[in-house]
XYZ file of C-alpha atoms in Angstrom:
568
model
C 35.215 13.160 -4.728
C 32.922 13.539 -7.701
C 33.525 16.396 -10.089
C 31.881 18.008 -13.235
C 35.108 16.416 -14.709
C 33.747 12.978 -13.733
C 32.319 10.509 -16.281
C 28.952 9.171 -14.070
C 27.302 6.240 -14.586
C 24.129 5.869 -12.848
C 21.847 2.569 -12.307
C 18.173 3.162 -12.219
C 15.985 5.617 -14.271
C 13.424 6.252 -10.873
C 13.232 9.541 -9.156
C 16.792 9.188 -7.648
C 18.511 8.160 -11.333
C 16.186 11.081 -13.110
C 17.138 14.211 -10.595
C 20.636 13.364 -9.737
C 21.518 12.847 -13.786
C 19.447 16.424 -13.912
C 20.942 18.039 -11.485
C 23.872 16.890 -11.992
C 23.922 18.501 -15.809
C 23.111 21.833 -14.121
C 26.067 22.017 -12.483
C 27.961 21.718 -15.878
C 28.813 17.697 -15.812
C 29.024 16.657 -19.593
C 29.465 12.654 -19.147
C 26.464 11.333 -17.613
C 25.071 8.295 -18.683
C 21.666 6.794 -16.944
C 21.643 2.641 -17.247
C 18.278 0.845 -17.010
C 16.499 -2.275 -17.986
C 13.257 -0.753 -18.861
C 12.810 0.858 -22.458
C 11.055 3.942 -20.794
C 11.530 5.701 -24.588
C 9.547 3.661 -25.811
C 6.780 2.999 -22.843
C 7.139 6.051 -21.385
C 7.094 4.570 -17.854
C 3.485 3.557 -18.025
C 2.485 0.462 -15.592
C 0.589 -0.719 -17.603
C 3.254 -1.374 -20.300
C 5.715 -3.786 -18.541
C 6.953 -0.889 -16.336
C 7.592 -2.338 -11.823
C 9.472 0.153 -11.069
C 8.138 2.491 -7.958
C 8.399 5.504 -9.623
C 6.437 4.076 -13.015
C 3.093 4.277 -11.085
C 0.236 6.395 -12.226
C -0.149 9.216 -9.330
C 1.619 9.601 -5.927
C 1.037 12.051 -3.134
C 2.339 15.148 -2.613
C 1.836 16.680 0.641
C 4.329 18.346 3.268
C 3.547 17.634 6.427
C 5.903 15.182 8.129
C 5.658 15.749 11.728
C 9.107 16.319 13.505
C 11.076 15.752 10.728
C 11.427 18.698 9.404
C 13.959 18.401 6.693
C 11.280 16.818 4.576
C 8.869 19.442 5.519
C 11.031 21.489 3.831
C 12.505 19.647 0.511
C 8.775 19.276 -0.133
C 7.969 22.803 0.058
C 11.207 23.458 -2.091
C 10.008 21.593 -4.864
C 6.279 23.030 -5.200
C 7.067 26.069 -7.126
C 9.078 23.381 -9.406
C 6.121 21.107 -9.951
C 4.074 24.618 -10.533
C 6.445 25.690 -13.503
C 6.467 22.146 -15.210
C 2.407 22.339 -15.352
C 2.975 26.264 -17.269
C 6.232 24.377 -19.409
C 4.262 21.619 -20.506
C 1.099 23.549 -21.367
C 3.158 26.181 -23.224
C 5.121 23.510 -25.123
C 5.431 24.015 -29.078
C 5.132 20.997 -31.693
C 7.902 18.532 -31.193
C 9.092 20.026 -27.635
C 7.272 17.172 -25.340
C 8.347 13.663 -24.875
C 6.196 10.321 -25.664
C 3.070 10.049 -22.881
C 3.053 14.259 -22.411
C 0.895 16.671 -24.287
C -0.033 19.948 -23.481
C -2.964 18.988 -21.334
C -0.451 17.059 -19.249
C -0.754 18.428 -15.540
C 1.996 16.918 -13.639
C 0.898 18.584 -9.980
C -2.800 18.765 -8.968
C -3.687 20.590 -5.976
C -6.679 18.755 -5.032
C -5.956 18.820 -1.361
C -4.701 15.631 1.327
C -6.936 14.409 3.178
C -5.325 12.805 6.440
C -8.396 10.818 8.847
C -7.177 9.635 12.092
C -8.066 6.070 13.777
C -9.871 8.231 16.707
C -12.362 11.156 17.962
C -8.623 13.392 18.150
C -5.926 13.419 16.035
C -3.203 10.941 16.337
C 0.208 12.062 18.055
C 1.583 12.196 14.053
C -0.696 14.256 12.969
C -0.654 16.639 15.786
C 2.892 17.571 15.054
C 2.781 17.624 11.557
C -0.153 20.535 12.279
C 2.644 21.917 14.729
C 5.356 21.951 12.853
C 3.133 23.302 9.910
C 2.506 26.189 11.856
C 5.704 26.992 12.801
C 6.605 26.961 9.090
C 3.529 29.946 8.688
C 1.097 27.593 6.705
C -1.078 26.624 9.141
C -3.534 28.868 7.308
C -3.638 26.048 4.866
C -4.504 23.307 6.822
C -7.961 22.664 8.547
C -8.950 20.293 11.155
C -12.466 18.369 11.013
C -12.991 18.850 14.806
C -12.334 22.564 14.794
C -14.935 24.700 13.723
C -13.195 27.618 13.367
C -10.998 25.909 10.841
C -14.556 24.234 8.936
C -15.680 27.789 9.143
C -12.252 29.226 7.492
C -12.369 26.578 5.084
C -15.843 27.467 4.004
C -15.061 31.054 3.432
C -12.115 29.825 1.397
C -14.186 27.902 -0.984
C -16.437 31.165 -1.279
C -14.080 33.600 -2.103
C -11.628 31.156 -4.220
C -13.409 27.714 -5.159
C -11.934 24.543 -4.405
C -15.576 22.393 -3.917
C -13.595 21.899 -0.287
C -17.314 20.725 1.553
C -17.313 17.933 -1.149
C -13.921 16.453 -1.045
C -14.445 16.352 2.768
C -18.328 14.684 2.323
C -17.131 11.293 2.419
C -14.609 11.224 5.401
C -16.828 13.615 7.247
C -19.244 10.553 7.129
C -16.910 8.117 7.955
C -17.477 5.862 11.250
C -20.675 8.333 11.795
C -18.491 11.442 11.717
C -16.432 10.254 14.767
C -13.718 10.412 13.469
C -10.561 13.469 13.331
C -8.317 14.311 10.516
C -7.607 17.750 8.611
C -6.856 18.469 4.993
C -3.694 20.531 3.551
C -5.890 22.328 0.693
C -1.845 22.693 -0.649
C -0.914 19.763 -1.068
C -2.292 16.947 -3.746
C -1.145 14.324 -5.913
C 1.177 14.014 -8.718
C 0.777 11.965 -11.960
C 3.888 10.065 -11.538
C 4.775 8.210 -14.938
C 4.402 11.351 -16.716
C 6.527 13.183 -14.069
C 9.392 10.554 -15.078
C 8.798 11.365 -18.797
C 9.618 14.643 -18.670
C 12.212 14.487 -16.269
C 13.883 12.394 -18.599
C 13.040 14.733 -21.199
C 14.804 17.633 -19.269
C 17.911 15.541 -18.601
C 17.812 14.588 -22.271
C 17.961 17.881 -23.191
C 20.654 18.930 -20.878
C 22.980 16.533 -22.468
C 22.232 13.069 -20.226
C 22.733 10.101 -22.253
C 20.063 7.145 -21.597
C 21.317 3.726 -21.970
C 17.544 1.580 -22.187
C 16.756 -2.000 -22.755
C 16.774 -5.385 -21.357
C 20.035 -6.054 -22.652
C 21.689 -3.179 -23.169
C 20.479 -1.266 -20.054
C 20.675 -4.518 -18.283
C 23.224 -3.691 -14.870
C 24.731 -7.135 -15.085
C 27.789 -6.069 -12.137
C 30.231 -4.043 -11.253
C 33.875 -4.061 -12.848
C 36.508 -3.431 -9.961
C 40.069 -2.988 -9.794
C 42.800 -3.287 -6.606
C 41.916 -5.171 -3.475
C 41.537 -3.886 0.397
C 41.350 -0.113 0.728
C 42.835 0.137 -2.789
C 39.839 -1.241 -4.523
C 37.834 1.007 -6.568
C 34.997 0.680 -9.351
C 36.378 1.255 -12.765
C 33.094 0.464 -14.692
C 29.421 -1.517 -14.891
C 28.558 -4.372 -16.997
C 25.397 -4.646 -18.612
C 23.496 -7.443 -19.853
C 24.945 -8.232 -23.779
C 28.328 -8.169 -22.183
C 29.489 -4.765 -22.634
C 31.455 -2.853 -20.160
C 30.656 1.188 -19.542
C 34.246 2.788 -17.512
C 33.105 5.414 -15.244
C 34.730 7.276 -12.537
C 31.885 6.949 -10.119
C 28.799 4.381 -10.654
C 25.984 6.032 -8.627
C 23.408 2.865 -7.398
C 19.771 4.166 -7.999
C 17.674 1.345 -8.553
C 15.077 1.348 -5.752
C 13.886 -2.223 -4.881
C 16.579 -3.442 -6.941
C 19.629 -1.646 -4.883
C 19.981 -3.980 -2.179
C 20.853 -7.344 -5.321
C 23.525 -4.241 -6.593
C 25.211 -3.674 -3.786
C 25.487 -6.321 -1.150
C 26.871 -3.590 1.565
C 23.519 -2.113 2.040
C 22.356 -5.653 3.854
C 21.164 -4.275 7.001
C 20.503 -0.844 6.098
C 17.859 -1.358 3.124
C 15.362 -4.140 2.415
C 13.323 -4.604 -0.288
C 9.468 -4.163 0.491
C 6.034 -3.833 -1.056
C 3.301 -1.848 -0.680
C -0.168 -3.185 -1.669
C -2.101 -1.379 -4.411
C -5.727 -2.095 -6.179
C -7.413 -0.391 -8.548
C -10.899 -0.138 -9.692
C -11.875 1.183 -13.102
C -14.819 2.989 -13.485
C -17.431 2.284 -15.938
C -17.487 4.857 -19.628
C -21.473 4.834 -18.650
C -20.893 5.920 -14.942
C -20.685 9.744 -15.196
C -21.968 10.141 -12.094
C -18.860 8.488 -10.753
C -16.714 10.837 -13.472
C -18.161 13.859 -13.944
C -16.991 17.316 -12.814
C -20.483 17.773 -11.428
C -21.635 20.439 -9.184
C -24.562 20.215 -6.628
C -24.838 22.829 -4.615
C -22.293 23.876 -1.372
C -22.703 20.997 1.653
C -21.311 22.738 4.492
C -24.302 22.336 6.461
C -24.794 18.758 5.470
C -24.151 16.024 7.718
C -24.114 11.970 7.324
C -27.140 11.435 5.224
C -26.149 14.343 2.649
C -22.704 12.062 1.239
C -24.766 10.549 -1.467
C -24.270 12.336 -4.953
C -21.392 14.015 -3.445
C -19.180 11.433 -4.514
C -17.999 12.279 -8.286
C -13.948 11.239 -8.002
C -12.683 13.635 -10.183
C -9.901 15.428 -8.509
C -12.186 18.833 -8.775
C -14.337 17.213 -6.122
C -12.258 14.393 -4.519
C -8.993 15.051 -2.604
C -5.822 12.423 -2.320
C -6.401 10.838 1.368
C -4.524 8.758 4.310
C -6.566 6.948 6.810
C -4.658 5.346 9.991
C -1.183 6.465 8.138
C 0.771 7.895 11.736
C 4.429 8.312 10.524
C 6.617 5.114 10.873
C 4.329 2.844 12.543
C 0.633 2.672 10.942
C -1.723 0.285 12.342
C -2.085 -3.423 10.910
C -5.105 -2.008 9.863
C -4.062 1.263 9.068
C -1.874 3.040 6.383
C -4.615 3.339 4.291
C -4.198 5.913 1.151
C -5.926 6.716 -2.360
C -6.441 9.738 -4.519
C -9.244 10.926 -7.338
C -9.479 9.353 -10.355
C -6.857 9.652 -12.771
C -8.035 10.992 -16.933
C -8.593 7.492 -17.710
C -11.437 6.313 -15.063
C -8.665 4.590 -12.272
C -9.085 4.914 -8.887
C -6.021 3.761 -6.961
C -6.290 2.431 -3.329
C -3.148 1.604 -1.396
C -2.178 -0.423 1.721
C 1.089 -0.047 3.871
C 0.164 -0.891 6.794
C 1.914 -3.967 6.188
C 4.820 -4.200 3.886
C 5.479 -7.822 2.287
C 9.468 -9.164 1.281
C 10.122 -11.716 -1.071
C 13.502 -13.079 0.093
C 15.566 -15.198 -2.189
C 18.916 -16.623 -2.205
C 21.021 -14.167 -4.799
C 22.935 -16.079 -6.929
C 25.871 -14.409 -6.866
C 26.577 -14.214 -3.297
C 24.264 -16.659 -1.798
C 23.001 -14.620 0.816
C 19.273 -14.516 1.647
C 17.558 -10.955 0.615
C 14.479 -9.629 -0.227
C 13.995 -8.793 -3.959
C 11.114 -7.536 -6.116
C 8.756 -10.369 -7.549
C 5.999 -8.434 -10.038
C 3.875 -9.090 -13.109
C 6.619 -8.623 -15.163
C 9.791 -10.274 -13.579
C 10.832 -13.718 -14.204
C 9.205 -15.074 -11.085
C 5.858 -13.416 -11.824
C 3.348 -12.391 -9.028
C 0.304 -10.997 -10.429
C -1.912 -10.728 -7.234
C -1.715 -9.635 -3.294
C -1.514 -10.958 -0.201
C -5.192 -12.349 1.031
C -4.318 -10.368 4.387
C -3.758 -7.042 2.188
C -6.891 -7.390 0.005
C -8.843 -8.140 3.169
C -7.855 -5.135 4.658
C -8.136 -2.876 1.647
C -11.747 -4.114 0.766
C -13.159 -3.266 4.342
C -12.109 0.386 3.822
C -13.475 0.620 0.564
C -17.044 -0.922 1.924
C -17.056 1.082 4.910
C -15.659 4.905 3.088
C -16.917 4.315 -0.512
C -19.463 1.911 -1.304
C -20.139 2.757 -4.773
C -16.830 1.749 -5.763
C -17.319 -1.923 -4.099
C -20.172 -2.013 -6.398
C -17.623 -2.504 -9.188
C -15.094 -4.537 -7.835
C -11.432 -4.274 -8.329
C -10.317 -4.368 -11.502
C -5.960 -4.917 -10.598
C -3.865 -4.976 -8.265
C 0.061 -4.440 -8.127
C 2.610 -5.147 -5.365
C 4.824 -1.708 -5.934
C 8.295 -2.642 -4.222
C 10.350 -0.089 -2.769
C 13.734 -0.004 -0.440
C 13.068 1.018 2.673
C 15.745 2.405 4.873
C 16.727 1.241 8.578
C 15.181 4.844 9.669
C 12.473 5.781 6.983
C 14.941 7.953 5.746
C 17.201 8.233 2.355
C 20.153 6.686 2.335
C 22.312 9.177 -0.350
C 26.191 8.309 0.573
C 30.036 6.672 -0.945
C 29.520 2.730 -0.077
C 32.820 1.804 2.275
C 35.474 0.203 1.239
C 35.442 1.409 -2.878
C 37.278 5.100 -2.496
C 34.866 7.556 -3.896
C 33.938 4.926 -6.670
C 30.699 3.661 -5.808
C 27.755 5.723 -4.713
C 24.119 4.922 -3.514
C 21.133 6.737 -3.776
C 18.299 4.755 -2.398
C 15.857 3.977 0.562
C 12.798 6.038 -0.439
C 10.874 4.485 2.109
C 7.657 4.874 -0.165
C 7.303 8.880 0.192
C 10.420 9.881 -2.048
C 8.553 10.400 -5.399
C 7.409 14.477 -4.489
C 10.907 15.383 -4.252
C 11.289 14.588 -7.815
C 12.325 18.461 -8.992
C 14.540 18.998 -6.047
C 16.030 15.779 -4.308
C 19.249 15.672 -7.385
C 19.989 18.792 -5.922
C 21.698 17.193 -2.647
C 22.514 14.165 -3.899
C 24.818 16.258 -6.650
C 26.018 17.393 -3.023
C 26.662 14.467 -1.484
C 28.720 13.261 -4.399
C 31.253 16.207 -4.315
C 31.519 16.400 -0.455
C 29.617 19.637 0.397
C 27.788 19.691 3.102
C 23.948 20.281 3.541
C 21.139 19.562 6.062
C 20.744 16.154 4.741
C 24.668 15.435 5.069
C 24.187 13.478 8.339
C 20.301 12.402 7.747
C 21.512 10.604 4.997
C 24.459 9.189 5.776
C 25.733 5.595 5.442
C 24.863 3.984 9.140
C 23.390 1.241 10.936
C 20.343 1.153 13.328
C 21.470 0.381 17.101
C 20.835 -3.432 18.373
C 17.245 -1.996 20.991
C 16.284 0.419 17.978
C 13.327 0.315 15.907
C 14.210 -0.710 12.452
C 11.136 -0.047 10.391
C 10.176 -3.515 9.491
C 14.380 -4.486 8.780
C 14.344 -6.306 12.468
C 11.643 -8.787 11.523
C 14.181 -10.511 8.620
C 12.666 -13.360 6.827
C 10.481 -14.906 8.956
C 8.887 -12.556 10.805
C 5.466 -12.839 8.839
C 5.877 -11.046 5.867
C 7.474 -13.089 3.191
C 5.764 -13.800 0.673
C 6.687 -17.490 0.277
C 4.849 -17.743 4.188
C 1.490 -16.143 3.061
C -2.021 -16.867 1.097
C -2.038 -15.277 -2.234
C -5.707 -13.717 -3.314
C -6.948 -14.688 -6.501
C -9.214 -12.709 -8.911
C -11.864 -14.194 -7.084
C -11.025 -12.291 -4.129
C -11.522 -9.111 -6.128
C -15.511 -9.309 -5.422
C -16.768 -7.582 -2.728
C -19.386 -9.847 -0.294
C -21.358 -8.688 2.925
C -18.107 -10.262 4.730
C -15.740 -7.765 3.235
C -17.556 -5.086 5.886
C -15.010 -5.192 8.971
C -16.162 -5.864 12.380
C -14.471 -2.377 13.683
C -17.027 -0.772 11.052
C -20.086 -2.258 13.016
C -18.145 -1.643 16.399
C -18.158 2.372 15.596
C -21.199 2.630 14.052
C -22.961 0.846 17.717
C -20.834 3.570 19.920
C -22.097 6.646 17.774
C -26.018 5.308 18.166
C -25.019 4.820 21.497
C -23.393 8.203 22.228
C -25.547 11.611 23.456
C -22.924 13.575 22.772
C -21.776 12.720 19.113
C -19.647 15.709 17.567
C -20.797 17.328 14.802
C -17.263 18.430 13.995
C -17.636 19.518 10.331
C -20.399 22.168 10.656
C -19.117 24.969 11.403
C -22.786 26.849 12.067
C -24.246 23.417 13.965
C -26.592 23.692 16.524
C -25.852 23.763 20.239
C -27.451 21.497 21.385
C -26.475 18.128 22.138
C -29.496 16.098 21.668
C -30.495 17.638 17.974
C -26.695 16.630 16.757
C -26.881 13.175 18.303
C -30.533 12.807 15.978
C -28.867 14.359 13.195
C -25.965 11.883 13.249
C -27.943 9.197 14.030
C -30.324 9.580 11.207
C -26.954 10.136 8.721
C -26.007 6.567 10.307
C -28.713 5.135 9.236
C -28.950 6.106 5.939
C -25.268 4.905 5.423
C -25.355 1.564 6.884
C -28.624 1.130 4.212
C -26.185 2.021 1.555
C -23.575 -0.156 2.668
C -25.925 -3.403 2.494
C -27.729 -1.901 -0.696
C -24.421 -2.193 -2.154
C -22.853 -5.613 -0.574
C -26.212 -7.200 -1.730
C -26.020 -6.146 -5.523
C -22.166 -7.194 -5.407
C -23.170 -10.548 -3.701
C-alpha cells in the first residue's frame, strides 16, 4: 500500500499523471516525481508544437450527462465548481504567478452549453436516460429538449432574464435534416480549453512540490527495473531514455495510448485507439464567421432564418454531439465539435469508428495497437478516407459555410480505451503494491481533470470509494461486449488494412453531401405533419408548419449547392 511516505514515480504528464501527482501532494506526499517524453515546459502542451498526447488537444467537452452510469454523472458535477475557481485564479493572477501558454485572459471552462442531436424524430434510448438520470440528480431545470415546447419556452425565458444567445446556438441543429430531428442542450455544461488546462495543472503540482522529469531523453520511460521473481517480484525503479535509473516505491503507469507498450498485463483489458479529428481555420477577413455579433432573438424563426445566425464564437455557438448514444454510436454517428477556439479553429471530431495501429513490440513480440501520429517515428499525418468521408458529409449537411473553406488539418488523437468504457485505476497482479495503472479514458476522461487524482490517490492507499469496484483490474466475459477490444487486429480497423486521405481529400465536392442528407430532406417535403419542435409559440395548425418547414428546406438545400459549387 502506497503512503505519503512513498517515493512515486509516475509515467505520463496527461490528465491521469497531472491530478494523481496533484492530489497526491495534497495529501502531504513530498517525493513525487512525474516522467514524460514531451518537454511540456517548454511547449506548454500545445498540438501544434510536437505535442500527441490526448490530453495536449486544444478544447474537450465538458458535459455531465452519462445515462445510467451514474458515477460519472457525478465526478463531473464534482469538478465544476473546480474548473469555476481556476477561471477566478487565473484571472486574478499577479506578474510571474502563471505558467508558459496562461495569461490572465485564460478561461479554462466555458459554459457555452452541449448540444446533443439524436439520429431520429425522438431521442435515442442514451439520451433519454441521461435526461432521467439528470432529473433525478435535480438539474433537469438545466436541460431542454428540442421536441418539447415547454422546455423551448423555458429556455427562451432563460435567455430573457439571464442571456446566453440560447435561440442562436440552437439555429443550426434546429435546421438540421428540416428540423426532424430530437436532441436537447445542457445550458451547464460546455467545453474546456484542454492544453491550457494541463499547463496549469502542472503549474499547481509544481507548486505543491511535484518534481517534473521532461524530455525525450531524460523523460524518456525506457522500462521498468524489477527485483525477485514469482509473487516476490516487485518494481524497484524506471529507466528512462539516457540510461538513468529513478528507484521508487511505487511506479504509477499513466501514459494513455502509450500504457498498453508499458505494461504488457493490460493486453486484453486496454487497446490503443484513435479518434478522428479535422479542423478548419477560419479566415482573419471572415468576421462574420468570428464575431461576437448579435442579430436580434430567433425563437420564432424556423429553417430559412439559420443564415447569419452562424458566428462560431462560443457566445453564440454551443459544443455539440450528433449520433453519439453511449458505447455504441452509429458508423455514421459519434459526431462532435465545439465553437471556435481565440485563434479562428473550429474542431470537428469522429468516433464513430475508432482506428488501431497494431505493431509487433519489440520487446515482447506480441502484436498491439500503439499510437502512430505526426510526430512519432512512424509518422501519420492524415485520416482514414472512411473517417474524412464521414466527417465531410456532416459538415455539408449542418454547416455549409465552413465547407466553403475546407479543412485546414487533421489529427488522429489516440487514446486507451478500456474493455467497459470505463477507467481502469488499480495495482497490476503479480508486482506486490509496486506497480500501479491509471489508464483507459475511453475518450471522455479529460473533464475530470480537477477531481479524478482524488480517487486514484485512493486507490493507491487501499481506501475504498464508489469507483473501488468500477475501476478495478478485470476482464470482459467471453459473450460480452468489449467496446471495439473483441474485433483485435483484423477486424477492419487497423490502419495498415485501410485507404489513407490525402490533402486532396480535404476539399469539399457536391459528392461530399451524403445520400441520408437527401433521404431526410425527401421525407420532410413529403410529410403533412412535420414538427415544428423548436417554437415554442408555433401555430396549431398542421398544414401552416408543414409550409413553413418546407419553405426553410428549400432555402437550405440552395445553400448547400451554393456552397458545394464555389468549393468545386
Amino acid at each position: 500500500m502506497t503512503t505519503p511516505s512513498s517515493k512515486v514515480a509516475i509515467v505520463g504528464a496527461g490528465v491521469f499523471g497531472l491530478s494523481t501527482a496533484l492530489h497526491l501532494a495534497k495529501r502531504g506526499y513530498k517525493d513525487v516525481t512525474v516522467f514524460d517524453y514531451q518537454p511540456y515546459a517548454e511547449n506548454a502542451y500545445d498540438p501544434s508544437a510536437g505535442c500527441d498526447g490526448a490530453s495536449a488537444d486544444v478544447n474537450k467537452i465538458y458535459r455531465c450527462s452519462y445515462g445510467d452510469e451514474v458515477e460519472y454523472q457525478d465526478l463531473a458535477f464534482s469538478g465544476r465548481p473546480i474548473w469555476e475557481a481556476w477561471n477566478a485564479d487565473i484571472a486574478a493572477a499577479g506578474p510571474g504567478e502563471l505558467p508558459k501558454g496562461v495569461t490572465n485572459e485564460t478561461v479554462l471552462f466555458v459554459p457555452c452549453g452541449f448540444m446533443r442531436l439524436s439520429t431520429g424524430p425522438q431521442l435515442s434510448d442514451y439520451d433519454a436516460a441521461c435526461l432521467a438520470y439528470l432529473e433525478r440528480a435535480g438539474v433537469r431545470a438545466d436541460n431542454h429538449v428540442l421536441s418539447d415546447a415547454g422546455d423551448m419556452a423555458r429556455l427562451a425565458a432563460r435567455e430573457a432574464r439571464a442571456g446566453g444567445n440560447w435561440a442562436r446556438k440552437l439555429a443550426p441543429f434546429r435546421a438540421y435534416r428540416a428540423g426532424t430531428l430530437d436532441g436537447f442542450v445542457d445550458v451547464s455544461a460546455g467545453l474546456t480549453y484542454a492544453d491550457k488546462a494541463c499547463a496549469w495543472a502542472r503549474h499547481l503540482c509544481e507548486k505543491a512540490g511535484v518534481k517534473f522529469v521532461l524530455g525525450p531523453q531524460v523523460g524518456n520511460f525506457d522500462g521498468l527495473v524489477t527485483a525477485g521473481e514469482g509473487e516476490g517480484r516487485k518494481v524497484t525503479a524506471l529507466r528512462t531514455a539516457d540510461g538513468k535509473e529513478h528507484k521508487a516505491d511505487v511506479v504509477v503507469v499513466a501514459a494513455g495510448g502509450w500504457t498498453p507498450s508499458v505494461v504488457p498485463e493490460v493486453a486484453g483489458l486496454l487497446e490503443t485507439t484513435a479518434g478522428s479529428v479535422t479542423t478548419i481555420q477560419l479566415p482573419a477577413d471572415r468576421k462574420d464567421l468570428w464575431d461576437k455579433v448579435s442579430r436580434g432573438r430567433a425563437w420564432d424563426s424556423t429553417v430559412q432564418d439559420v443564415e447569419g445566425l452562424r458566428q462560431y464564437s462560443p457566445d453564440n455557438f454551443p459544443a455539440w454531439a450528433y449520433g453519439l448514444t453511449g458505447h455504441n454510436s452509429p458508423e455514421y454517428g459519434g459526431f462532435y465539435g465545439f465553437p471556435r477556439t481565440p485563434e479562428g479553429k473550429i474542431k470537428i471530431g469522429y468516433r464513430g469508428r475508432k482506428w488501431t495501429n497494431y505493431q509487433t513490440d519489440p520487446k515482447t513480440g506480441a502484436r498491439l495497437s500503439v499510437p502512430k501520429t505526426k510526430y512519432t517515428a512512424d509518422k501519420q499525418t492524415n485520416l482514414p478516407k472512411k473517417a474524412i468521408t464521414h466527417l465531410k458529409g456532416v459538415i455539408v449537411e449542418l454547416f455549409p459555410d465552413l465547407a466553403a473553406l475546407g479543412i485546414s488539418d487533421t489529427r488522429m488523437c489516440w487514446y486507451t480505451d478500456s474493455v467497459d468504457n470505463s477507467f481502469v485505476v488499480s495495482y497490476v497482479p503479480g508486482y506486490g503494491d509496486t506497480l500501479f495503472v491509471a489508464s483507459g479514458g475511453s475518450g471522455h476522461g479529460f473533464k475530470f481533470l480537477p477531481v479524478l487524482g482524488a480517487h486514484v490517490a485512493n486507490a493507491l492507499e487501499r481506501t475504498r470509494d464508489q469507483f473501488t469496484d468500477l475501476w478495478a483490474w478485470r476482464s470482459a466475459q467471453d459473450d460480452a461486449h468489449r467496446n471495439g477490444l473483441e474485433e483485435g487486429e483484423f477486424g477492419g480497423r487497423n490502419l495498415a488494412d485501410l485507404e489513407m486521405a490525402t490533402e486532396a481529400d480535404w476539399v469539399f465536392a457536391p459528392a461530399d453531401r451524403p445520400a441520408e442528407a437527401d433521404a431526410a430532406i425527401k421525407v420532410a417535403e413529403a410529410s403533412e405533419d412535420v414538427p415544428a419542435p423548436c417554437q415554442p409559440d408555433a401555430p396549431s395548425d398542421a398544414k401552416g408548419v408543414v409550409d413553413t418547414a418546407k419553405a426553410g428546406v428549400a432555402t437550405l438545400v440552395e445553400r448547400v449547392q451554393q456552397v458545394l459549387s464555389v468549393s468545386s
